[in-house]
PDB file of C-alpha atoms and ligand atoms in Angstrom:
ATOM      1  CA  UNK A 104      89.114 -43.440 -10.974  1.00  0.00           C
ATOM      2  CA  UNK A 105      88.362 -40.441  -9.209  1.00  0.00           C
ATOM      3  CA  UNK A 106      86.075 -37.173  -9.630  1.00  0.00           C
ATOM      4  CA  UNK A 107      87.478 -33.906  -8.253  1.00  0.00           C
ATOM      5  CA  UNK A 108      84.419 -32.202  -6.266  1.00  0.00           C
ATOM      6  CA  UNK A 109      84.015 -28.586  -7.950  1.00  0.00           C
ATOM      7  CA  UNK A 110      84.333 -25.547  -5.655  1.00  0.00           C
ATOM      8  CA  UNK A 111      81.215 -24.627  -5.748  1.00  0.00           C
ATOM      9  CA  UNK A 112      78.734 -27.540  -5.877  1.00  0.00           C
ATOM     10  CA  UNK A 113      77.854 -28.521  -2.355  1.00  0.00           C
ATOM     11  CA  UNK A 114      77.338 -24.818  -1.538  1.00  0.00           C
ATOM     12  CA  UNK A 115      74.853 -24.303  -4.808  1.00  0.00           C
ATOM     13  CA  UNK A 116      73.016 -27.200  -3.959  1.00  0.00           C
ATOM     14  CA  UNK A 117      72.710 -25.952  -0.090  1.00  0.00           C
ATOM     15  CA  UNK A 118      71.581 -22.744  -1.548  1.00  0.00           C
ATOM     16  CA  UNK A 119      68.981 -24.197  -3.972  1.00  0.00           C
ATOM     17  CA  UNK A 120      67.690 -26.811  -1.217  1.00  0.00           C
ATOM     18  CA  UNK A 121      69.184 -30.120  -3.397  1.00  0.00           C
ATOM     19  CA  UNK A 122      70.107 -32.498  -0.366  1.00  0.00           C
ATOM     20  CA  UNK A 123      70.207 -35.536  -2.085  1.00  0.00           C
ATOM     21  CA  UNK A 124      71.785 -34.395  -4.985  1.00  0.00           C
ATOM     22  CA  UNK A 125      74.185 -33.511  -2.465  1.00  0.00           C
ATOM     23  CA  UNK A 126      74.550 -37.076  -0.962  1.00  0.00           C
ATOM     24  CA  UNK A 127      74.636 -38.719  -3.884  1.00  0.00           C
ATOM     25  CA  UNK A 128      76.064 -36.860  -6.945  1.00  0.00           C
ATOM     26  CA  UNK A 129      80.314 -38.219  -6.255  1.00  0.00           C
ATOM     27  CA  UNK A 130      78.891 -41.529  -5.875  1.00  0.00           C
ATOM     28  CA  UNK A 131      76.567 -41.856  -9.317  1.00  0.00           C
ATOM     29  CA  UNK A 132      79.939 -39.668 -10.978  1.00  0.00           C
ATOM     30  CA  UNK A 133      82.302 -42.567 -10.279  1.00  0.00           C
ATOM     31  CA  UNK A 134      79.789 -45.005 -11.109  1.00  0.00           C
ATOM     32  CA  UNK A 135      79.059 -43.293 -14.823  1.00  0.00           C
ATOM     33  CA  UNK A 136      82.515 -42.701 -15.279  1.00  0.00           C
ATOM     34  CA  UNK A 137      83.089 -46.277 -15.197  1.00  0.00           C
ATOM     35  CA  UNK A 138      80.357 -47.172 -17.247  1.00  0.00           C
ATOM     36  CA  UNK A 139      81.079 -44.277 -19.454  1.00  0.00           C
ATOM     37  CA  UNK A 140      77.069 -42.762 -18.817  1.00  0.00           C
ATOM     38  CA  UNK A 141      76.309 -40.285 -21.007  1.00  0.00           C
ATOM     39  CA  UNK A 142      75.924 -37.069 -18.596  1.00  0.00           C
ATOM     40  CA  UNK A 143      72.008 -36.489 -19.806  1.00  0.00           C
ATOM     41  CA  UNK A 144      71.229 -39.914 -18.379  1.00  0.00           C
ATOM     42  CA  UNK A 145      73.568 -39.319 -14.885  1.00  0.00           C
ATOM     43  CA  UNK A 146      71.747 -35.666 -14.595  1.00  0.00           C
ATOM     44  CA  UNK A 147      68.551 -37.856 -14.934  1.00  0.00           C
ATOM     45  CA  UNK A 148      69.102 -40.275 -12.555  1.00  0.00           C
ATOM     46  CA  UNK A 149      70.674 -38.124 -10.131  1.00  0.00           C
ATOM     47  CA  UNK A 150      67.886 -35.859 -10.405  1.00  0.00           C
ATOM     48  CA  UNK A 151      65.433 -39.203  -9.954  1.00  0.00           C
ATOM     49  CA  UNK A 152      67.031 -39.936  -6.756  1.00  0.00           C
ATOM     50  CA  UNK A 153      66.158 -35.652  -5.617  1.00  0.00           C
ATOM     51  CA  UNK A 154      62.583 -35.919  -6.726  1.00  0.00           C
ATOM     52  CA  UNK A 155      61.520 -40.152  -5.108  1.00  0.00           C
ATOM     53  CA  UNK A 156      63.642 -38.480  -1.983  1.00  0.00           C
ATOM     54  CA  UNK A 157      60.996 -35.563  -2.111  1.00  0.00           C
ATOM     55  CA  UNK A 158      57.665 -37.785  -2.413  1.00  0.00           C
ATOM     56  CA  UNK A 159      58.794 -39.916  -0.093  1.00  0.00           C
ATOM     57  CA  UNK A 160      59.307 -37.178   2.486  1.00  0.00           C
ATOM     58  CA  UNK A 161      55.965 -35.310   1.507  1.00  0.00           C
ATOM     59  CA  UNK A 162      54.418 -39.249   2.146  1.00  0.00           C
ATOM     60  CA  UNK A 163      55.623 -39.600   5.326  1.00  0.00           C
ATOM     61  CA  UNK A 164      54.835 -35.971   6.323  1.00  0.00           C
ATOM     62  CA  UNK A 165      51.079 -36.215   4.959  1.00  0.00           C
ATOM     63  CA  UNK A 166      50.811 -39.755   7.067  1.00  0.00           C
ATOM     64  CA  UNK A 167      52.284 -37.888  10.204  1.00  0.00           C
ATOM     65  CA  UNK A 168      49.830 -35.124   9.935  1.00  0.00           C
ATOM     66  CA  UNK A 169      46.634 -37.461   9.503  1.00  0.00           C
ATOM     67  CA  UNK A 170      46.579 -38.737  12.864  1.00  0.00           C
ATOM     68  CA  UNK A 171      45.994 -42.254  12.535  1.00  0.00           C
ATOM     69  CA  UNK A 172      45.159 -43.997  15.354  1.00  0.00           C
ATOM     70  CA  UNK A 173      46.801 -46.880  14.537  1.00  0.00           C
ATOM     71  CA  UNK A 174      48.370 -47.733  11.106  1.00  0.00           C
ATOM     72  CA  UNK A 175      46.050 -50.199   8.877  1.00  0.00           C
ATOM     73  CA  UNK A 176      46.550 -51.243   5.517  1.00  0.00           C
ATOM     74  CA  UNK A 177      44.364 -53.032   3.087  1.00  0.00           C
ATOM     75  CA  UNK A 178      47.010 -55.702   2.402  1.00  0.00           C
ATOM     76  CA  UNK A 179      46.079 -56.283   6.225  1.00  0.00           C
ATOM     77  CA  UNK A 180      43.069 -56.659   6.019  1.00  0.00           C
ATOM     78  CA  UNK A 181      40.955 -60.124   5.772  1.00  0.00           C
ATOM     79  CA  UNK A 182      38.263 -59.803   2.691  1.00  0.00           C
ATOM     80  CA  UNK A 183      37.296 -63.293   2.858  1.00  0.00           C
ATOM     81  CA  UNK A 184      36.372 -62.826   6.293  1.00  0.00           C
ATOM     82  CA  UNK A 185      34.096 -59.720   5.875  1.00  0.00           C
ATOM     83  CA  UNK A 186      32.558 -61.129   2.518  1.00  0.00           C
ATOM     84  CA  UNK A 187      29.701 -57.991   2.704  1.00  0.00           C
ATOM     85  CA  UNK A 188      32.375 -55.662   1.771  1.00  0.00           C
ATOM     86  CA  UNK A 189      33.162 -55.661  -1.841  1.00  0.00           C
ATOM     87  CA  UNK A 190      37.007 -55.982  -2.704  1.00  0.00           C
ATOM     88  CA  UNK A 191      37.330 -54.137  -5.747  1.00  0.00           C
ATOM     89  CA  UNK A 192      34.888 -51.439  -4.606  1.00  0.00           C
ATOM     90  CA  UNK A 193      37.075 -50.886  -1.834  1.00  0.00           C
ATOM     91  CA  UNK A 194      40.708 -51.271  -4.146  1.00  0.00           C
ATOM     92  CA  UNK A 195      38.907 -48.715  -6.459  1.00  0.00           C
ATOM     93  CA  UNK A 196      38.470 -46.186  -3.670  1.00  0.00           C
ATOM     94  CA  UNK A 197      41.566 -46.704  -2.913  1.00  0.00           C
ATOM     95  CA  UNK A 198      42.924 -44.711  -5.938  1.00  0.00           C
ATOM     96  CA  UNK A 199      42.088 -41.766  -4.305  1.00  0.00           C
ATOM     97  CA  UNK A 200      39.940 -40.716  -7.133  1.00  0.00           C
ATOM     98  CA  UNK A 201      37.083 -40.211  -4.692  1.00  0.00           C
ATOM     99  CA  UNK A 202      38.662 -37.483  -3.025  1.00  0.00           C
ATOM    100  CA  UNK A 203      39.528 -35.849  -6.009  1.00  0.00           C
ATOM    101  CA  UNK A 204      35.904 -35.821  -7.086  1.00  0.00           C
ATOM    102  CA  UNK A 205      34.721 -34.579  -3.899  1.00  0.00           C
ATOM    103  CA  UNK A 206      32.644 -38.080  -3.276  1.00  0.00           C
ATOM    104  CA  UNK A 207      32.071 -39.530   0.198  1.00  0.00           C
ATOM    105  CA  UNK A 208      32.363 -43.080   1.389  1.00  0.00           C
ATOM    106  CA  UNK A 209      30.032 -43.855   4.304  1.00  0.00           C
ATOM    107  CA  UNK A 210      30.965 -47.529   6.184  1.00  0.00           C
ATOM    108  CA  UNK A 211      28.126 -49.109   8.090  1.00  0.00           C
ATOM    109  CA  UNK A 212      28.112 -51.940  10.523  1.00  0.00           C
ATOM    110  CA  UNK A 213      28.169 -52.970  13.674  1.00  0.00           C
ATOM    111  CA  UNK A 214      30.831 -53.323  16.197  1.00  0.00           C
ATOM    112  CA  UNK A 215      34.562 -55.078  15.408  1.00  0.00           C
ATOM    113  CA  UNK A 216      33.615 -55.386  11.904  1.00  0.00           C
ATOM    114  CA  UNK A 217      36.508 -53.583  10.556  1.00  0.00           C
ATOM    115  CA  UNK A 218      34.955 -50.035   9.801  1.00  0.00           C
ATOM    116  CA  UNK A 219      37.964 -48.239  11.072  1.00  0.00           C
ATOM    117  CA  UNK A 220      40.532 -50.150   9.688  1.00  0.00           C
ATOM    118  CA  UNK A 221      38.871 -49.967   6.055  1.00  0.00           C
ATOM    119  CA  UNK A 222      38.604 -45.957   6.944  1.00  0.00           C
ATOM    120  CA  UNK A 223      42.129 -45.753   7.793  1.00  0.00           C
ATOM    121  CA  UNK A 224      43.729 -47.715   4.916  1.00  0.00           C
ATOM    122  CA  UNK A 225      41.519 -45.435   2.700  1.00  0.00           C
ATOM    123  CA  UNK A 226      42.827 -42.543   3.781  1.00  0.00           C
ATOM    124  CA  UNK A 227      46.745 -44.100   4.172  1.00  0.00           C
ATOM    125  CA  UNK A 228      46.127 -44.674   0.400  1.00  0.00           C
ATOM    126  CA  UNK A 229      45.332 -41.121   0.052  1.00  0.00           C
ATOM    127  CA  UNK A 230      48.012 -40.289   2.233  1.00  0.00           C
ATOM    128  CA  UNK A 231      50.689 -42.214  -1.604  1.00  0.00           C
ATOM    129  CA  UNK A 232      48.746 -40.215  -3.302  1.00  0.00           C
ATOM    130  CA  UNK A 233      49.737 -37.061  -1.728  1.00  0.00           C
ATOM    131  CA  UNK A 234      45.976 -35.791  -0.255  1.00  0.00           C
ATOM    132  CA  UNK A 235      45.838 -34.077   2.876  1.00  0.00           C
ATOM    133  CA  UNK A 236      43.887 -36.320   5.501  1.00  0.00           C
ATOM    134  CA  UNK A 237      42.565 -35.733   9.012  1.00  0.00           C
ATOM    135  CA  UNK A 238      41.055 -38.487  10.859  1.00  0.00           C
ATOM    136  CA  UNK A 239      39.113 -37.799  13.566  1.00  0.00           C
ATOM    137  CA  UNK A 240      36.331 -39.791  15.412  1.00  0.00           C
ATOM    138  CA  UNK A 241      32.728 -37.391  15.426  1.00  0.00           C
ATOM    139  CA  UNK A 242      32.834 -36.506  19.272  1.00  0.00           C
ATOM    140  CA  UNK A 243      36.670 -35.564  18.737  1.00  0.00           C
ATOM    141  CA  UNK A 244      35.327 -33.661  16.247  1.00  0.00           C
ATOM    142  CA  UNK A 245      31.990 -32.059  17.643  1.00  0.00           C
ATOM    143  CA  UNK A 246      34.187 -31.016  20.901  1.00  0.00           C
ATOM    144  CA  UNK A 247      36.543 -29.169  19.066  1.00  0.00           C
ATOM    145  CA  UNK A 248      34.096 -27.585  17.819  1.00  0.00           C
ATOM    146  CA  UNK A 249      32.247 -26.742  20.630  1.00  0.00           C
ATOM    147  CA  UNK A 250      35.207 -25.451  22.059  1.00  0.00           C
ATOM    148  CA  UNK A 251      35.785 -23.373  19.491  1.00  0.00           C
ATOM    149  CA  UNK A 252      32.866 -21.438  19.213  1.00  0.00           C
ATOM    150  CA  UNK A 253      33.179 -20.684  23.236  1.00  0.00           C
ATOM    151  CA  UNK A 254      36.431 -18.947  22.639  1.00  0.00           C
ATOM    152  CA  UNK A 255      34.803 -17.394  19.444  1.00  0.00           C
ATOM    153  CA  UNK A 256      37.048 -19.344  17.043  1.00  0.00           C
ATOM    154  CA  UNK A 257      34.543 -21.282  15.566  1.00  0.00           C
ATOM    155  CA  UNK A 258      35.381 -20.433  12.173  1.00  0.00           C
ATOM    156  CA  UNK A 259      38.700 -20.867  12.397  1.00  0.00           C
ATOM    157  CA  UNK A 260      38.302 -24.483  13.041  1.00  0.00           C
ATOM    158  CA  UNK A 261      36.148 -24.929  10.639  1.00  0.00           C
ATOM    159  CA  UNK A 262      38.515 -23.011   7.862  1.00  0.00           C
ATOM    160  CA  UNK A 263      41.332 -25.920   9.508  1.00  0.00           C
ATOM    161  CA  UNK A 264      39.519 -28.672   8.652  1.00  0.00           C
ATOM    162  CA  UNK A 265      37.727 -27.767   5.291  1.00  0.00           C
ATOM    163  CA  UNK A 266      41.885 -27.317   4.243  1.00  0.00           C
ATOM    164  CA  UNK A 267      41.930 -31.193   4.075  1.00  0.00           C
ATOM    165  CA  UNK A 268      41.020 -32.996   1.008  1.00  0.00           C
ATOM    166  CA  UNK A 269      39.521 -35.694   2.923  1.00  0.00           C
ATOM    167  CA  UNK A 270      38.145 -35.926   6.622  1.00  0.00           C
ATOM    168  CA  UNK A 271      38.345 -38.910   8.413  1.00  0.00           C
ATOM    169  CA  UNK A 272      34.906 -39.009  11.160  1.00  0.00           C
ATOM    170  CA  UNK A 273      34.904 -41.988  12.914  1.00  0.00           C
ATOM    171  CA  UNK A 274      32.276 -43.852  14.830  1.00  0.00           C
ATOM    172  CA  UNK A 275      29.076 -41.418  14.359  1.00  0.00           C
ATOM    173  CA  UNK A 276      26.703 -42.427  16.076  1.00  0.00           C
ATOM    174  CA  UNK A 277      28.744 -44.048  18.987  1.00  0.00           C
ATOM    175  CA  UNK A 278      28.102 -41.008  21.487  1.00  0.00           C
ATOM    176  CA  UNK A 279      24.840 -38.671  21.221  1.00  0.00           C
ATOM    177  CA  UNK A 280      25.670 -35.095  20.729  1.00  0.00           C
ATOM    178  CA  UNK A 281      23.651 -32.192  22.725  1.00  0.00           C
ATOM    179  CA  UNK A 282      21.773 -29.689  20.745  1.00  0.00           C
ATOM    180  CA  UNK A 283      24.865 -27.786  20.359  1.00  0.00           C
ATOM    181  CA  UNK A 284      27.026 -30.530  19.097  1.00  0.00           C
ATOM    182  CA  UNK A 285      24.605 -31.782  16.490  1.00  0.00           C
ATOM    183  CA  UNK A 286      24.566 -28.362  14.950  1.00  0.00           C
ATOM    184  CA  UNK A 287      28.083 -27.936  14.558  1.00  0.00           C
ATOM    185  CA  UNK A 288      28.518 -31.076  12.908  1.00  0.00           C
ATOM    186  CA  UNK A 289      26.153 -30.113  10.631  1.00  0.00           C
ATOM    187  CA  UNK A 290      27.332 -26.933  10.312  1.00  0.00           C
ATOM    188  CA  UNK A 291      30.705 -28.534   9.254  1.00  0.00           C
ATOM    189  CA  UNK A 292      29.073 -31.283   6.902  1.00  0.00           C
ATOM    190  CA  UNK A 293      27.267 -28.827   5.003  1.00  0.00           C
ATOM    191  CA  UNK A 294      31.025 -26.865   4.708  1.00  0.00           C
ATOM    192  CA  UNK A 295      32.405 -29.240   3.105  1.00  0.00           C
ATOM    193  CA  UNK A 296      30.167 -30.700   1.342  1.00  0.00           C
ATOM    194  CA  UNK A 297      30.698 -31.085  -2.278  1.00  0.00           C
ATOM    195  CA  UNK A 298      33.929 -29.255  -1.872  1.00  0.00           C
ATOM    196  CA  UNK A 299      36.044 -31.799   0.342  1.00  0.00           C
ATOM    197  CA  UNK A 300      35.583 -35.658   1.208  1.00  0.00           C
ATOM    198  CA  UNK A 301      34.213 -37.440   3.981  1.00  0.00           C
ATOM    199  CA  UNK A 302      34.964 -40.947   5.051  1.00  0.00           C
ATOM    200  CA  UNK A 303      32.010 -41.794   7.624  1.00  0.00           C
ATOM    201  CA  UNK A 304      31.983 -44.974  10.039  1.00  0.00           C
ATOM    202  CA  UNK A 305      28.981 -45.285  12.073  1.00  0.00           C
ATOM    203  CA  UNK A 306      27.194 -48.429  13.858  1.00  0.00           C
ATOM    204  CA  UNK A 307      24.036 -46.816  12.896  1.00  0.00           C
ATOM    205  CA  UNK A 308      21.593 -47.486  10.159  1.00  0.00           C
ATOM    206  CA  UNK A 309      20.662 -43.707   8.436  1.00  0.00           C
ATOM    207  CA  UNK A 310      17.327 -44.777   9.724  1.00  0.00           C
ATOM    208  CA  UNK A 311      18.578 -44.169  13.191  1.00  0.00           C
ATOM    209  CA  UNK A 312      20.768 -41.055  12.753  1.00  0.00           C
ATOM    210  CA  UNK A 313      18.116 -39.057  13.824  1.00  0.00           C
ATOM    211  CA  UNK A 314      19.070 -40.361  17.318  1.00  0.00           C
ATOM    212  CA  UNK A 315      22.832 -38.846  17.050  1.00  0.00           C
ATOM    213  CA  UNK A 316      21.375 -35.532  15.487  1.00  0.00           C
ATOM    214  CA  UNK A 317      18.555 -35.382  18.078  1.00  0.00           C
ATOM    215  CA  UNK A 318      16.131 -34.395  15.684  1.00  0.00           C
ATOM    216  CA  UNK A 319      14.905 -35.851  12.111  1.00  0.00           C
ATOM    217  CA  UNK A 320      15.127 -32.743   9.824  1.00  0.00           C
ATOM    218  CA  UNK A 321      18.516 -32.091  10.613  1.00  0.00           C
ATOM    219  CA  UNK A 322      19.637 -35.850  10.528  1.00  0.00           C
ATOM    220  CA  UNK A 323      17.809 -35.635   6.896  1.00  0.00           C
ATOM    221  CA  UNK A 324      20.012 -32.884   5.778  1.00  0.00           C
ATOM    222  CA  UNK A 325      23.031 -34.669   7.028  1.00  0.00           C
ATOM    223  CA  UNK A 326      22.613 -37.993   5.384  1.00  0.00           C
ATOM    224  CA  UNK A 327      21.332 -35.854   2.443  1.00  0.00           C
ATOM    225  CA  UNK A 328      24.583 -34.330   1.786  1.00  0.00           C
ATOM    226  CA  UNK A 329      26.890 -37.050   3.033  1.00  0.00           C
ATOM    227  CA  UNK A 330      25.156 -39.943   1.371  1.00  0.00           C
ATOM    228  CA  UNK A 331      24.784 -37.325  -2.085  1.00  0.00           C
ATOM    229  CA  UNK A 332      27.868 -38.811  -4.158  1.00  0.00           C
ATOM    230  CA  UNK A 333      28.630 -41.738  -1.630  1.00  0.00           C
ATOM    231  CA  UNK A 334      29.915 -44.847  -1.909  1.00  0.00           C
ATOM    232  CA  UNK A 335      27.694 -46.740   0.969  1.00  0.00           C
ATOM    233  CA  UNK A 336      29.807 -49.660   2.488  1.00  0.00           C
ATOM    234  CA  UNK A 337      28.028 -52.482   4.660  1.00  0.00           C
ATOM    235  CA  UNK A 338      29.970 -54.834   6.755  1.00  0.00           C
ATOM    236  CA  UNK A 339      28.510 -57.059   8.451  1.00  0.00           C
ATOM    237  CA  UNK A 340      29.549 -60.716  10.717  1.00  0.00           C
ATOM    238  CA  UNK A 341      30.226 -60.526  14.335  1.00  0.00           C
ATOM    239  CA  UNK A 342      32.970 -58.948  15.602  1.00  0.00           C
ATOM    240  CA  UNK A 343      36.708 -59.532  13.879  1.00  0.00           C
ATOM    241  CA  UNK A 344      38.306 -59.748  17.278  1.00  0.00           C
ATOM    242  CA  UNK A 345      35.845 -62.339  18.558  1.00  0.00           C
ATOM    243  CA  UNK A 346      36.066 -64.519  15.823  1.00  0.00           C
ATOM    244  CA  UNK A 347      39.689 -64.062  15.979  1.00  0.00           C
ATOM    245  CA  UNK A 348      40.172 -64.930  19.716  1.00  0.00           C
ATOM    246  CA  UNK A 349      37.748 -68.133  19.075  1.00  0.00           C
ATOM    247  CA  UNK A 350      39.636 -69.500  15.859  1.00  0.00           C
ATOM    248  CA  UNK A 351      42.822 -68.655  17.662  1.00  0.00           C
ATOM    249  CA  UNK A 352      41.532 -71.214  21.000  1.00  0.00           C
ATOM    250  CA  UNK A 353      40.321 -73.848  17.894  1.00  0.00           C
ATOM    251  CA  UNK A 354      43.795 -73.782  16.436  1.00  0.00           C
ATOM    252  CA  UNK A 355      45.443 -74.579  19.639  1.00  0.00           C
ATOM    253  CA  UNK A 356      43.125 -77.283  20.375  1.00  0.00           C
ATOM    254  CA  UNK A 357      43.299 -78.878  17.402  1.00  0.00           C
ATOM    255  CA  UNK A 358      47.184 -78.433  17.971  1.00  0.00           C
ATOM    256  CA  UNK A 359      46.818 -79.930  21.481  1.00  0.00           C
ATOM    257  CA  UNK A 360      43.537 -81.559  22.307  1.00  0.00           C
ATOM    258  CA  UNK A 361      43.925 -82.267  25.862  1.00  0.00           C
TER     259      UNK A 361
HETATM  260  P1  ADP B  17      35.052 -51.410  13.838  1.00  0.00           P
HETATM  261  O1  ADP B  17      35.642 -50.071  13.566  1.00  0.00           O
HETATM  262  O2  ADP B  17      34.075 -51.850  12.794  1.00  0.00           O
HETATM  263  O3  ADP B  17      34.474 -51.529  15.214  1.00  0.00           O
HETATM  264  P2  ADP B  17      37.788 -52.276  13.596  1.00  0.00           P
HETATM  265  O4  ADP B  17      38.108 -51.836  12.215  1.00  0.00           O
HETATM  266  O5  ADP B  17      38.328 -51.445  14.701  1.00  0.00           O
HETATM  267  O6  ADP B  17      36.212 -52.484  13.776  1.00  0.00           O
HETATM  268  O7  ADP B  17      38.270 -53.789  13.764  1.00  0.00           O
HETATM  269  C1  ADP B  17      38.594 -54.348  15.023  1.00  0.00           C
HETATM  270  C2  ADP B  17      39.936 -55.074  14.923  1.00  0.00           C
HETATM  271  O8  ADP B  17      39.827 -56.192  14.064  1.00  0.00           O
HETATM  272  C3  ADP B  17      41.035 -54.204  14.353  1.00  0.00           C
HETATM  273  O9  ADP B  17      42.251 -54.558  14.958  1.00  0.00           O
HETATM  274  C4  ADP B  17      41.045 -54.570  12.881  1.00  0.00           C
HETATM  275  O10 ADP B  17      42.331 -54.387  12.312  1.00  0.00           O
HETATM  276  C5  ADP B  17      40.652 -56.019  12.913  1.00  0.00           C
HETATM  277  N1  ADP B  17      39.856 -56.416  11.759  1.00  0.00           N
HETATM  278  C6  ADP B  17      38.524 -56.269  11.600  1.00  0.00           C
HETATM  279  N2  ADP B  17      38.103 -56.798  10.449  1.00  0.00           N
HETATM  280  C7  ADP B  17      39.200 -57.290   9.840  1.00  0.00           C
HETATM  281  C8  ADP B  17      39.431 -57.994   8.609  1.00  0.00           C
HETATM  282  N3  ADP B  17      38.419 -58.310   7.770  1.00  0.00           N
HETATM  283  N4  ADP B  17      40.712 -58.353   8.320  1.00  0.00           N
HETATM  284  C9  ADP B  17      41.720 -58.068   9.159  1.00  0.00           C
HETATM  285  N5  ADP B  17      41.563 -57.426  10.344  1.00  0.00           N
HETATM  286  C10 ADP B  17      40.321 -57.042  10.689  1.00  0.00           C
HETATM  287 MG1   MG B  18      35.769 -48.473  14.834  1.00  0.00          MG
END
């Protein structure tokens, strides 16, 4: 069995952007001749391969663009060992339907307690679900910024990252800001907010956040808008890695005792 190629089909599908169509159309023709396919159903699966081809692409694009870090997934990550954190909670954010609603999700807790990695596979879920992320950590962010206004660009930055359904700000609260930095993070909190999501990580209670915003009224306003339609996220333990390096020696001992 054979199918003739028609004289004008690759070029069509060049011209109307089809690739996949391209790659694949002889291939699902022989395969529906043989099995005598009715041609709706070959269109329609042909034109299934076009469109998963497509997502996937616009996936892997949206993940490229976010800036990860590192890659983390929930599957990865340990719930029994951070018990504070509350599995579904975190499965239902995870649905992206957060982002869509303009909500926040705030993660407190101290150090190695997997705040990042929660943030990240959050917003690699929203990645499958075709949002636009940024991460960024909050000094990354405040320089920028700061930089920004100096070359009198200010706005501009702030138009680039209010065009992302959800920002990523990691570890507030890690590094003070000067008077200059606190205001443009504000500045850009109170830009997005209720129009755009933010994912926050910070080591610091909100009681304290008057520390990375130098001055109480404006850390008010901050956790006022950020912690208005949040999901708040405690994790608690001692640090992942720790616990991790100590169960790891316990394991080989109990392997070897010597
Ligand atoms: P934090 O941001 O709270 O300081 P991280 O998310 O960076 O902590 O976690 C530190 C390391 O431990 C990372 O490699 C992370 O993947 C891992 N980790 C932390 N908690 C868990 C967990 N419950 N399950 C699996 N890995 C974890
Ligand atoms: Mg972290």
């Amino acid at each position: 069995m054979r199918v003739d190629e028609p004289p004008h089909l690759l070029s069509d599908l060049r011209t109307v952007k089809l690739p996949t169509v391209a790659a694949h159309w002889e291939r699902l023709a022989l395969e529906a001749q043989r099995k005598r396919q009715p041609h709706a159903d070959y269109l329609s699966e042909l034109m299934g391969l076009e469109v998963a081809k497509r997502r996937e692409n616009r996936i892997r694009r949206l993940t490229q663009e976010a800036r990860f870090p590192v890659l983390k997934t929930l599957d990865a990550f340990d719930f029994e060992a951070q018990k504070a954190v509350d599995r579904d909670a975190v499965l239902e954010l995870a649905r992206g339907d957060f982002v869509r609603e303009q909500h926040n999700v705030v993660l407190v807790g101290g150090v190695g307690t997997g705040k990042t990695h929660l943030a990240i596979a959050l917003g690699l879920a929203c990645c499958q679900h075709e949002l636009r992320v940024r991460f960024t950590t909050a000094a990354e962010m405040t320089n920028q910024l700061v930089e920004a206004k100096a070359e009198g660009k200010l706005s501009r930055k702030l138009e680039h990252f209010a065009r992302y359904d959800l920002v990523l700000l990691d570890e507030l609260g890690y590094v003070p800001f000067d008077r200059e930095g606190a205001n443009l993070l504000f500045g850009f909190v109170t830009r997005v907010y209720e129009r755009r999501s933010l994912v926050v990580t910070t080591n610091l209670p909100f009681a304290r956040w008057s520390e990375v915003f130098l001055d109480a009224t404006a850390a008010a306003a901050v956790i006022d808008r950020v912690v208005h339609h949040a999901t708040i996220l405690k994790t608690d333990g001692e640090s992942y890695r720790l616990r991790d390096a100590r169960q790891g020696r316990r394991k080989r001992k109990e392997v070897d005792p010597t």
